[in-house]
XYZ file of N, CA and C in Angstrom:
741
model
N -2.377 -6.058 19.936
C -3.374 -6.172 18.705
C -2.495 -7.262 18.617
N -3.484 -8.415 18.740
C -3.062 -10.032 18.675
C -3.959 -11.360 17.641
N -4.462 -10.375 16.487
C -5.740 -10.388 15.689
C -4.772 -11.376 15.000
N -5.164 -12.781 14.058
C -4.035 -13.396 13.292
C -4.331 -12.237 11.930
N -5.251 -11.655 11.663
C -6.268 -11.629 10.456
C -5.980 -9.671 10.956
N -4.337 -8.933 10.556
C -4.300 -8.219 10.441
C -5.420 -7.006 9.652
N -5.399 -7.720 7.933
C -6.428 -6.897 7.944
C -8.333 -8.149 7.604
N -8.933 -7.739 7.047
C -9.934 -8.119 6.616
C -11.273 -6.947 6.168
N -12.071 -7.224 5.049
C -12.617 -7.327 4.593
C -14.014 -8.125 3.705
N -15.294 -7.431 3.961
C -16.891 -8.871 3.600
C -17.891 -7.755 3.507
N -17.747 -8.272 2.150
C -18.736 -8.309 0.849
C -18.818 -6.829 1.165
N -17.720 -5.894 0.723
C -16.906 -4.941 0.276
C -17.554 -3.993 -1.310
N -18.398 -3.273 -1.187
C -18.932 -2.924 -2.337
C -18.515 -1.036 -2.450
N -18.279 -0.546 -3.444
C -17.598 0.781 -3.417
C -18.033 1.352 -5.370
N -19.046 2.380 -5.202
C -19.398 2.804 -6.525
C -18.975 4.770 -6.698
N -19.101 5.204 -7.809
C -18.792 6.172 -7.357
C -19.348 7.366 -8.845
N -19.991 7.832 -9.117
C -20.943 8.933 -10.313
C -19.951 9.670 -10.731
N -19.939 9.825 -11.884
C -19.045 10.662 -12.453
C -20.134 11.212 -14.185
N -20.508 12.187 -13.504
C -21.488 13.200 -14.448
C -22.658 12.349 -14.548
N -23.628 11.781 -13.437
C -24.282 11.529 -13.421
C -24.209 10.149 -14.135
N -23.331 9.140 -14.355
C -23.194 8.232 -14.602
C -23.058 7.343 -12.962
N -22.872 6.517 -12.455
C -23.261 5.571 -11.143
C -21.911 4.440 -12.105
N -20.663 4.175 -11.045
C -20.035 3.277 -11.480
C -19.506 2.304 -10.339
N -19.926 0.881 -10.536
C -19.089 0.147 -9.166
C -17.511 -0.719 -9.289
N -16.871 0.161 -8.807
C -15.512 -0.620 -8.596
C -15.779 -1.696 -8.391
N -15.980 -1.668 -6.429
C -15.363 -2.859 -6.053
C -17.169 -3.529 -6.018
N -17.193 -4.597 -5.799
C -19.039 -5.269 -6.057
C -18.288 -7.286 -4.992
N -18.617 -6.771 -3.599
C -18.761 -7.969 -3.217
C -17.630 -8.027 -2.157
N -16.212 -7.414 -2.137
C -15.076 -7.876 -2.157
C -15.035 -8.492 -0.608
N -15.123 -10.485 -0.297
C -14.479 -10.614 0.758
C -12.639 -11.261 0.551
N -11.738 -11.081 1.360
C -9.977 -11.075 2.111
C -9.963 -11.019 2.692
N -8.728 -11.679 3.131
C -8.294 -11.389 4.218
C -7.053 -11.239 4.760
N -6.170 -11.152 5.555
C -4.483 -10.691 4.559
C -4.258 -10.668 6.860
N -2.912 -11.624 6.475
C -2.722 -12.154 7.727
C -1.728 -11.687 7.995
N -1.486 -11.370 9.316
C -0.669 -10.199 10.620
C 1.239 -10.849 8.978
N 1.621 -9.711 9.425
C 2.663 -10.638 9.166
C 3.081 -10.886 7.527
N 2.333 -10.817 6.451
C 2.118 -11.117 5.082
C 2.251 -9.730 4.110
N 3.113 -10.231 2.876
C 3.178 -9.031 1.733
C 2.601 -9.678 0.959
N 0.742 -8.537 1.232
C -0.131 -9.297 0.037
C 0.184 -7.863 -1.632
N 0.742 -8.592 -1.966
C 0.102 -8.343 -3.716
C -0.828 -7.845 -4.451
N -0.983 -6.638 -4.817
C -2.587 -7.001 -5.589
C -2.465 -6.667 -6.639
N -3.189 -7.550 -7.535
C -3.088 -7.000 -9.126
C -4.418 -7.301 -9.559
N -3.911 -6.061 -10.801
C -5.379 -6.373 -12.011
C -5.426 -5.183 -13.043
N -6.862 -5.085 -13.972
C -6.136 -4.178 -14.740
C -6.443 -2.715 -14.281
N -6.258 -1.703 -14.919
C -6.581 -0.496 -14.431
C -7.769 0.085 -14.184
N -8.125 0.240 -13.154
C -9.792 0.167 -12.918
C -10.464 -0.314 -12.708
N -9.712 -1.014 -12.081
C -10.423 -2.911 -11.393
C -9.924 -2.060 -9.788
N -10.330 -1.352 -9.168
C -10.688 -1.579 -7.868
C -9.111 -1.058 -7.234
N -8.269 -1.722 -6.925
C -7.277 -1.617 -6.784
C -6.675 -0.704 -5.953
N -6.926 0.800 -5.899
C -6.324 1.295 -5.131
C -7.534 1.869 -4.088
N -8.866 1.487 -4.970
C -9.936 1.768 -4.020
C -9.998 1.162 -2.662
N -9.163 -0.438 -2.714
C -9.284 -1.108 -1.330
C -8.383 -1.217 -0.794
N -7.047 -0.160 -1.024
C -6.350 0.571 0.219
C -6.903 1.424 0.636
N -7.400 2.553 -0.371
C -8.272 3.860 0.379
C -8.958 3.755 1.798
N -9.766 2.385 1.477
C -10.756 2.060 2.479
C -9.963 1.497 4.009
N -8.911 1.243 3.719
C -8.155 -0.093 5.509
C -7.433 1.387 5.720
N -8.060 2.647 4.778
C -7.468 3.733 6.082
C -8.241 5.575 6.046
N -9.581 4.992 5.493
C -10.523 5.392 5.643
C -10.181 6.757 5.022
N -9.593 6.870 4.355
C -9.752 7.671 3.023
C -11.044 8.007 2.165
N -11.625 6.627 1.868
C -12.824 5.960 1.496
C -13.887 5.204 2.795
N -14.636 5.523 1.877
C -15.317 4.018 3.399
C -16.797 3.487 1.988
N -16.816 2.278 2.427
C -17.461 1.336 1.793
C -19.484 1.865 1.510
N -19.806 0.849 0.104
C -21.644 2.046 0.347
C -21.477 0.398 0.723
N -21.743 -0.392 0.918
C -21.774 -2.033 1.180
C -20.305 -2.790 1.713
N -21.297 -3.360 2.900
C -20.144 -4.324 3.410
C -19.212 -3.714 4.848
N -17.945 -4.384 4.887
C -17.164 -4.149 6.341
C -16.006 -4.453 6.199
N -14.742 -3.122 6.353
C -12.792 -3.503 6.590
C -12.998 -3.221 8.570
N -12.103 -4.199 8.425
C -11.595 -4.422 9.969
C -9.991 -4.420 9.546
N -9.698 -3.978 10.304
C -7.665 -3.388 10.635
C -8.221 -3.857 12.114
N -7.375 -5.595 12.907
C -6.936 -5.588 13.375
C -8.496 -5.935 14.800
N -9.557 -6.761 13.936
C -10.783 -7.107 14.906
C -11.835 -5.909 14.235
N -11.412 -4.199 14.319
C -12.318 -3.836 14.314
C -12.604 -2.523 13.254
N -13.711 -2.984 13.243
C -14.471 -2.211 11.495
C -13.781 -0.157 11.843
N -13.503 -0.415 9.935
C -12.212 1.026 10.108
C -13.517 2.100 10.474
N -14.201 2.344 9.995
C -15.274 3.075 11.111
C -15.473 3.591 12.788
N -15.041 2.554 13.063
C -15.338 2.553 14.463
C -13.799 2.978 15.246
N -12.280 3.411 14.719
C -11.263 3.796 14.864
C -11.999 5.310 14.851
N -10.500 5.584 16.042
C -10.224 7.150 15.569
C -9.256 7.628 14.638
N -9.609 7.933 13.833
C -8.839 8.878 12.735
C -7.253 9.240 12.135
N -7.031 9.330 12.794
C -5.390 9.579 13.597
C -4.987 8.387 14.423
N -5.201 7.457 15.230
C -4.999 6.858 15.732
C -4.761 5.561 14.206
N -6.036 5.502 13.431
C -6.155 4.541 12.130
C -4.802 4.612 11.124
N -5.091 6.318 10.832
C -3.472 6.075 9.825
C -2.561 6.252 10.221
N -2.058 6.490 11.607
C -1.053 6.347 12.215
C -0.420 4.153 12.508
N -1.524 3.867 13.089
C -1.039 2.130 12.398
C -1.580 1.999 10.902
N -2.306 2.188 9.847
C -2.452 2.180 8.789
C -1.393 3.698 7.503
N -0.486 2.742 7.695
C 0.058 4.141 6.636
C 0.313 3.916 5.451
N 0.150 4.416 4.460
C -0.105 4.789 3.114
C 1.677 5.491 2.043
N 1.576 5.022 1.281
C 2.351 5.221 0.547
C 1.854 5.700 -1.145
N 2.200 6.543 -1.427
C 1.808 6.603 -3.280
C 3.210 6.612 -4.619
N 2.481 6.763 -5.978
C 3.934 5.792 -6.885
C 4.112 8.052 -6.742
N 3.235 9.142 -6.325
C 3.823 10.180 -6.897
C 3.214 10.540 -5.578
N 3.834 10.441 -4.108
C 3.609 12.120 -2.918
C 3.643 13.206 -2.753
N 2.758 14.066 -3.000
C 2.300 14.700 -2.100
C 3.468 15.326 -1.644
N 3.952 16.521 -1.685
C 4.928 17.351 -0.707
C 4.734 18.704 -0.174
N 4.790 19.237 0.461
C 4.782 20.227 0.935
C 6.000 21.268 1.265
N 5.419 22.750 -0.050
C 6.847 23.530 -0.003
C 7.144 23.378 1.736
N 9.173 23.551 1.458
C 9.902 23.373 2.162
C 11.205 22.494 2.634
N 11.053 21.901 3.161
C 12.467 21.566 2.745
C 11.951 19.907 3.442
N 13.177 19.112 2.922
C 13.541 18.125 2.876
C 12.514 17.756 4.091
N 13.302 18.012 5.602
C 12.914 18.539 7.078
C 11.054 18.580 7.731
N 11.344 19.803 6.817
C 9.464 20.168 7.040
C 8.456 19.083 6.346
N 8.825 18.444 5.585
C 7.913 17.281 4.887
C 8.346 15.881 5.984
N 9.216 15.667 5.877
C 9.258 14.832 7.308
C 9.470 14.063 8.226
N 8.703 15.668 9.085
C 8.426 16.061 10.015
C 6.610 16.415 10.360
N 6.067 16.418 9.268
C 4.758 16.830 8.847
C 4.034 15.616 9.270
N 3.477 14.098 9.652
C 3.163 13.747 10.383
C 3.071 13.369 12.128
N 4.788 14.158 12.329
C 4.577 14.168 13.421
C 3.576 15.133 14.511
N 3.856 16.592 13.324
C 3.353 17.366 13.611
C 1.795 17.329 13.270
N 0.486 16.256 13.046
C -0.077 16.390 12.879
C -1.247 15.528 13.497
N 0.073 14.483 15.016
C -0.441 13.613 15.739
C 0.652 14.639 17.128
N 1.119 14.933 16.945
C 1.085 16.251 18.004
C 2.213 14.821 18.622
N 3.481 14.631 18.392
C 4.471 13.136 18.137
C 5.985 14.398 18.387
N 6.492 13.178 20.027
C 8.250 14.436 19.270
C 9.042 13.218 18.712
N 9.802 14.272 17.379
C 10.598 13.214 16.181
C 12.957 13.525 17.319
N 13.083 12.551 17.801
C 14.607 13.446 18.225
C 15.174 13.396 16.740
N 15.568 12.384 16.575
C 16.683 11.611 15.280
C 15.472 11.549 13.874
N 15.255 12.788 13.367
C 14.593 12.205 11.612
C 15.296 12.167 11.144
N 17.047 12.166 11.520
C 17.367 11.740 10.606
C 17.857 10.412 10.287
N 16.974 9.089 11.076
C 17.465 8.202 11.676
C 16.165 7.714 9.917
N 14.774 8.502 10.068
C 14.508 7.066 8.521
C 14.301 8.080 6.960
N 14.658 8.782 7.660
C 15.702 8.881 5.762
C 17.041 7.787 5.794
N 18.146 7.763 6.856
C 18.701 6.442 7.113
C 17.310 5.357 6.794
N 16.380 4.637 6.449
C 15.504 3.114 7.059
C 15.374 3.242 4.757
N 15.455 4.556 4.461
C 15.015 4.438 3.052
C 17.094 5.058 2.296
N 17.560 5.093 2.819
C 19.434 5.323 1.848
C 18.951 6.599 1.303
N 18.725 7.512 2.401
C 18.479 9.137 2.042
C 19.911 9.535 2.895
N 21.133 10.786 2.891
C 21.863 10.928 3.662
C 20.994 12.238 3.967
N 22.125 12.108 5.682
C 20.946 13.433 6.328
C 22.025 14.762 5.403
N 22.474 14.465 5.083
C 23.104 16.207 4.133
C 21.308 16.666 3.607
N 20.550 15.913 3.071
C 19.325 16.002 2.616
C 18.261 16.906 3.203
N 18.627 16.736 4.792
C 17.063 16.812 6.082
C 16.468 18.800 5.039
N 18.499 19.899 5.299
C 17.902 20.703 4.646
C 17.352 21.336 3.023
N 17.273 20.507 2.629
C 17.395 20.606 1.610
C 15.973 20.942 0.844
N 15.715 21.466 0.026
C 14.400 21.902 -0.897
C 13.548 20.767 -1.479
N 12.436 20.585 -0.921
C 12.473 19.233 -1.385
C 12.235 19.882 -3.812
N 11.880 20.341 -4.306
C 11.492 21.411 -4.946
C 12.853 20.896 -5.816
N 14.213 20.402 -5.321
C 15.673 20.258 -6.220
C 15.987 18.515 -5.537
N 14.756 17.520 -5.253
C 14.980 16.566 -5.093
C 15.058 16.044 -6.295
N 16.008 14.643 -6.918
C 15.510 13.954 -7.864
C 13.667 13.157 -8.204
N 13.343 12.445 -9.126
C 12.199 11.704 -8.244
C 12.560 10.519 -7.419
N 13.287 10.123 -7.436
C 13.705 8.625 -7.143
C 14.003 8.910 -5.201
N 14.725 10.440 -4.796
C 14.536 10.570 -3.283
C 13.493 11.667 -3.555
N 12.441 11.836 -4.100
C 11.478 12.337 -3.556
C 10.601 11.074 -2.963
N 10.641 9.831 -4.145
C 9.899 8.907 -4.349
C 10.174 7.968 -2.430
N 11.852 8.819 -1.997
C 11.792 7.895 -0.961
C 11.924 8.944 0.036
N 11.513 9.760 0.109
C 10.983 10.568 1.355
C 10.242 10.734 1.901
N 8.630 10.109 0.536
C 8.188 9.702 0.395
C 7.253 8.340 1.299
N 8.243 7.429 1.477
C 8.400 6.338 2.524
C 8.513 6.814 3.320
N 9.495 7.517 4.304
C 9.778 7.815 4.555
C 9.419 8.457 5.830
N 8.284 9.649 5.182
C 7.876 10.044 5.841
C 5.980 9.317 6.674
N 5.921 8.306 5.486
C 4.881 7.112 6.339
C 5.516 6.074 7.124
N 6.938 6.243 7.053
C 7.088 5.392 7.774
C 7.554 6.016 9.932
N 7.715 7.533 10.220
C 7.454 8.349 10.510
C 6.462 7.566 11.275
N 5.213 7.407 11.489
C 4.202 6.818 12.100
C 4.356 5.231 13.358
N 5.552 4.749 12.757
C 5.436 3.624 12.720
C 4.693 2.569 12.549
N 3.912 2.230 11.221
C 2.877 1.963 10.714
C 2.605 0.503 11.487
N 2.283 -0.739 12.179
C 2.332 -1.738 11.386
C 1.371 -2.361 10.621
N 0.750 -1.065 9.504
C 0.393 -2.024 8.325
C 0.700 -1.136 7.038
N 1.114 -1.519 6.384
C 1.884 -0.163 5.063
C 1.133 -0.933 3.544
N 0.489 0.493 3.118
C -0.289 0.862 1.774
C 0.650 1.636 1.007
N 0.595 0.209 -0.349
C 1.873 1.368 -1.322
C 1.142 0.716 -2.452
N 1.304 2.059 -3.447
C 0.426 2.258 -4.731
C 0.726 2.297 -5.575
N 1.622 1.001 -5.983
C 1.601 1.601 -7.930
C 3.596 2.547 -7.484
N 4.113 1.930 -5.889
C 5.122 3.733 -5.447
C 7.133 3.341 -6.090
N 6.949 2.633 -7.226
C 8.167 2.266 -7.839
C 7.834 1.970 -8.956
N 7.003 2.772 -10.259
C 5.821 2.969 -11.499
C 6.566 2.890 -12.312
N 7.455 5.108 -10.964
C 7.707 6.089 -12.407
C 9.390 5.430 -12.805
N 10.205 4.312 -11.708
C 11.246 4.993 -11.077
C 11.189 3.624 -12.310
N 13.335 3.986 -12.617
C 14.101 2.814 -13.236
C 14.720 2.228 -12.585
N 14.889 0.498 -13.563
C 15.027 -0.796 -13.176
C 15.501 -0.536 -11.448
N 17.147 -0.562 -11.939
C 17.524 0.305 -10.489
C 17.431 0.311 -9.318
N 16.563 1.350 -9.208
C 15.882 1.868 -8.109
C 14.889 1.742 -7.473
N 14.132 0.853 -8.779
C 13.371 0.122 -8.349
C 13.387 -1.095 -7.653
N 14.647 -1.738 -7.683
C 15.315 -3.228 -7.249
C 15.672 -2.489 -5.325
N 15.821 -1.003 -5.526
C 16.615 -0.404 -3.732
C 15.359 -0.728 -2.843
N 14.049 -0.105 -3.852
C 12.731 0.375 -3.249
C 12.615 -1.277 -2.143
N 12.411 -1.953 -3.132
C 12.201 -3.445 -2.819
C 12.815 -4.088 -1.855
N 14.246 -3.494 -1.489
C 15.434 -3.525 -1.379
C 14.658 -3.643 0.535
N 14.702 -1.925 0.203
C 14.205 -1.159 1.653
C 13.394 -1.940 1.780
N 11.115 -1.635 1.430
C 10.602 -2.317 1.657
C 10.415 -3.890 2.140
N 11.859 -4.915 2.065
C 11.223 -6.108 1.694
C 12.328 -5.920 3.700
N 13.708 -4.636 3.886
C 13.981 -4.977 5.251
C 12.957 -5.084 6.086
N 12.804 -3.769 6.044
C 12.121 -3.478 6.847
C 10.456 -4.050 7.406
N 9.841 -5.114 5.782
C 9.125 -6.019 6.075
C 9.851 -7.066 7.182
N 11.137 -8.028 7.459
C 11.789 -8.763 8.398
C 11.622 -8.326 9.901
N 12.085 -6.910 9.537
C 12.765 -5.992 10.705
C 11.666 -5.697 12.040
N 10.489 -5.887 11.199
C 9.177 -5.344 12.409
C 8.244 -6.088 11.452
N 8.159 -6.812 10.595
C 6.728 -8.228 10.495
C 5.858 -7.185 10.217
N 6.026 -6.016 9.212
C 5.021 -5.680 8.520
C 4.211 -6.234 7.698
N 2.540 -5.442 8.495
C 2.036 -6.539 6.708
C 1.882 -5.136 5.761
N 1.989 -5.781 4.927
C 1.331 -5.038 3.775
C 0.806 -5.374 2.510
N 0.495 -4.235 2.184
C -0.604 -4.736 0.985
C 0.282 -3.378 -0.311
N 0.941 -4.127 -1.742
C 1.374 -3.529 -2.213
C 0.209 -3.775 -4.048
N -0.285 -2.676 -3.965
C -0.262 -3.037 -5.787
C 0.841 -2.644 -6.230
N 0.313 -3.479 -8.082
C 2.137 -2.922 -8.418
C 0.813 -3.254 -10.225
N 1.546 -3.243 -10.868
C 1.402 -3.699 -12.617
C 2.605 -4.735 -12.626
N 3.422 -4.578 -11.797
C 4.324 -5.259 -12.127
C 5.018 -6.832 -11.639
N 3.587 -7.485 -12.669
C 3.810 -8.907 -12.618
C 5.081 -9.307 -12.052
N 6.336 -9.333 -12.151
C 7.321 -9.422 -11.831
C 8.295 -9.206 -10.369
N 6.984 -7.657 -10.777
C 7.684 -7.592 -8.485
C 6.757 -7.862 -7.449
N 5.691 -8.757 -8.392
C 4.480 -9.197 -7.134
C 4.964 -10.394 -7.468
N 5.377 -11.401 -8.255
C 6.487 -12.790 -7.854
C 7.607 -12.390 -6.973
N 8.564 -10.969 -7.021
C 9.272 -11.193 -6.562
C 8.786 -10.127 -4.546
N 8.026 -9.914 -4.358
C 8.210 -9.404 -2.737
C 6.618 -10.328 -3.136
N 5.450 -10.723 -3.191
C 4.729 -11.362 -2.429
C 4.967 -12.351 -1.750
N 4.199 -12.717 -0.522
C 3.891 -14.209 0.106
C 2.743 -14.011 -0.310
N 1.636 -13.713 -0.124
C 0.467 -14.319 -1.438
C 0.167 -12.914 -2.542
N -0.888 -13.226 -3.563
C -1.026 -12.504 -4.305
C -2.564 -12.237 -4.719
N -3.098 -10.996 -4.698
C -5.287 -11.121 -4.928
C -4.764 -10.477 -7.060
N -5.990 -10.856 -7.133
C -6.275 -10.212 -9.011
C -7.731 -10.015 -8.625
N -7.511 -8.202 -9.083
C -9.630 -7.367 -9.143
C -9.441 -7.817 -10.337
N -10.582 -8.206 -10.755
C -10.330 -7.794 -12.621
C -12.369 -7.462 -12.438
N -12.655 -5.550 -12.596
C -13.801 -5.531 -13.623
C -14.978 -5.699 -11.567
N -13.894 -5.759 -10.349
C -14.551 -4.711 -9.215
C -14.555 -6.179 -8.072
N -13.884 -8.092 -9.184
C -14.302 -8.718 -8.648
C -12.671 -9.257 -7.273
N -13.024 -10.198 -6.759
C -11.341 -10.579 -5.959
C -11.685 -11.570 -7.082
N -11.366 -12.087 -8.012
C -11.409 -13.046 -8.710
C -9.969 -14.944 -7.867
N -8.650 -14.282 -7.716
C -8.036 -15.058 -7.515
C -7.266 -14.954 -6.470
N -6.993 -15.299 -4.659
C -6.238 -14.840 -3.983
C -5.918 -16.447 -3.336
N -4.119 -16.276 -3.500
C -3.353 -18.314 -2.861
C -1.483 -17.218 -2.839
N -1.238 -18.321 -1.442
C 0.209 -17.700 -1.948
C 0.536 -17.248 -3.262
N 2.119 -16.704 -3.107
C 1.885 -16.330 -4.413
C 2.495 -16.953 -5.520
N 3.207 -18.458 -5.129
C 3.851 -19.055 -5.887
C 3.199 -19.915 -6.877
N 2.437 -19.969 -5.685
C 0.463 -20.825 -6.033
C -0.491 -20.120 -7.421
N -0.530 -18.750 -6.928
C -1.135 -17.555 -8.132
C -0.473 -17.931 -9.335
N 0.438 -17.447 -9.120
C 1.666 -18.212 -10.179
C 2.300 -18.699 -11.050
N 2.302 -19.960 -9.975
C 2.590 -21.013 -11.136
C 1.038 -22.011 -11.486
N 0.389 -21.894 -10.279
C -0.958 -23.663 -11.448
C -2.058 -22.213 -10.582
N -2.815 -20.606 -10.891
C -3.818 -20.169 -10.976
C -5.021 -21.232 -11.641
N -5.538 -20.681 -10.592
C -7.770 -21.988 -10.433
C -8.454 -21.027 -11.306
N -8.542 -20.283 -11.963
C -9.785 -19.136 -12.482
C -8.777 -18.978 -13.934
N -9.449 -18.529 -15.015
C -9.416 -18.609 -15.929
C -9.484 -17.330 -15.950
N -9.797 -16.639 -15.669
C -9.046 -14.986 -16.117
C -8.081 -15.056 -15.760
N -8.034 -15.745 -14.406
C -5.843 -15.143 -14.035
C -5.390 -15.836 -15.246
N -5.606 -16.926 -15.182
C -4.769 -17.767 -16.454
C -4.509 -16.656 -17.619
N -5.198 -16.259 -18.193
C -5.704 -15.458 -19.064
C -4.653 -13.240 -18.733
N -5.403 -13.841 -17.724
C -4.115 -12.681 -17.510
C -2.653 -12.133 -16.975
N -2.833 -13.345 -17.028
C -0.776 -14.027 -16.748
C 0.013 -14.284 -17.765
N -1.498 -14.673 -18.918
C -0.474 -14.826 -20.384
C -0.284 -14.068 -20.880
N -1.902 -12.571 -20.473
C -1.554 -11.259 -21.669
C -0.824 -10.099 -21.058
N -0.442 -10.482 -19.747
C 0.256 -9.549 -18.774
C -0.603 -8.584 -18.153
N 0.123 -7.333 -18.443
C -1.401 -6.315 -17.701
C -2.089 -5.638 -18.926
N -2.830 -7.039 -19.749
C -4.026 -6.090 -20.405
C -5.249 -6.316 -20.432
N -5.798 -5.718 -20.460
C -7.362 -5.535 -20.133
C -7.662 -6.405 -20.148
N -8.907 -7.220 -19.045
C -9.724 -8.142 -20.115
C -10.727 -8.374 -20.935
N -11.499 -9.103 -21.190
C -13.031 -8.556 -21.503
C -13.526 -9.149 -20.565
């Protein structure tokens, strides 16, 4: 896996049908993500950010165009292998009934892997080993968020998709999660696609940033340039107004 472009989208479009009405969510997206980069994906609600993530590990498929992971189109991957390579963590990760250990071992059981020391994955997200046999229903929101991330890391993905994973946390917890992920990136050179509504967070963590508006990729550049010298007028307006919807 020596491709310089870890993820590539070529002419990707996606539509959904709701109550008989077809809405195009993504419109001919073209973009590349280099190995080891952290790309923060910004845009108004409903602009298609999460849809991009979902197509990178085949939770969704494009209606038009192609998504390549390490030079191989996603539909040509073996799905279990793809999802081991490309991990995804959500804001509210669904938990199965049972203990922390039960949830932590779920990916291992799906992929028929042996995990000799599951506590190491708790350590990666600053959770104590003593939680292993605790019921997940008794965890705090922040602990559940960390567990969701730890469970994603069990597969040791080289690409990590993060969908608003800190939006429900207090500022202190947000910074802790950011620190954990940046350490992971530093240690493993993990390529990260990070959807966020927090402009300050995007600027803190990103090496590159994308802006999606009405299903179109209107700006993509190194993060500092994105915030200091945006080229597209829609980006300038977006940054000036924050996360308000653009016309």
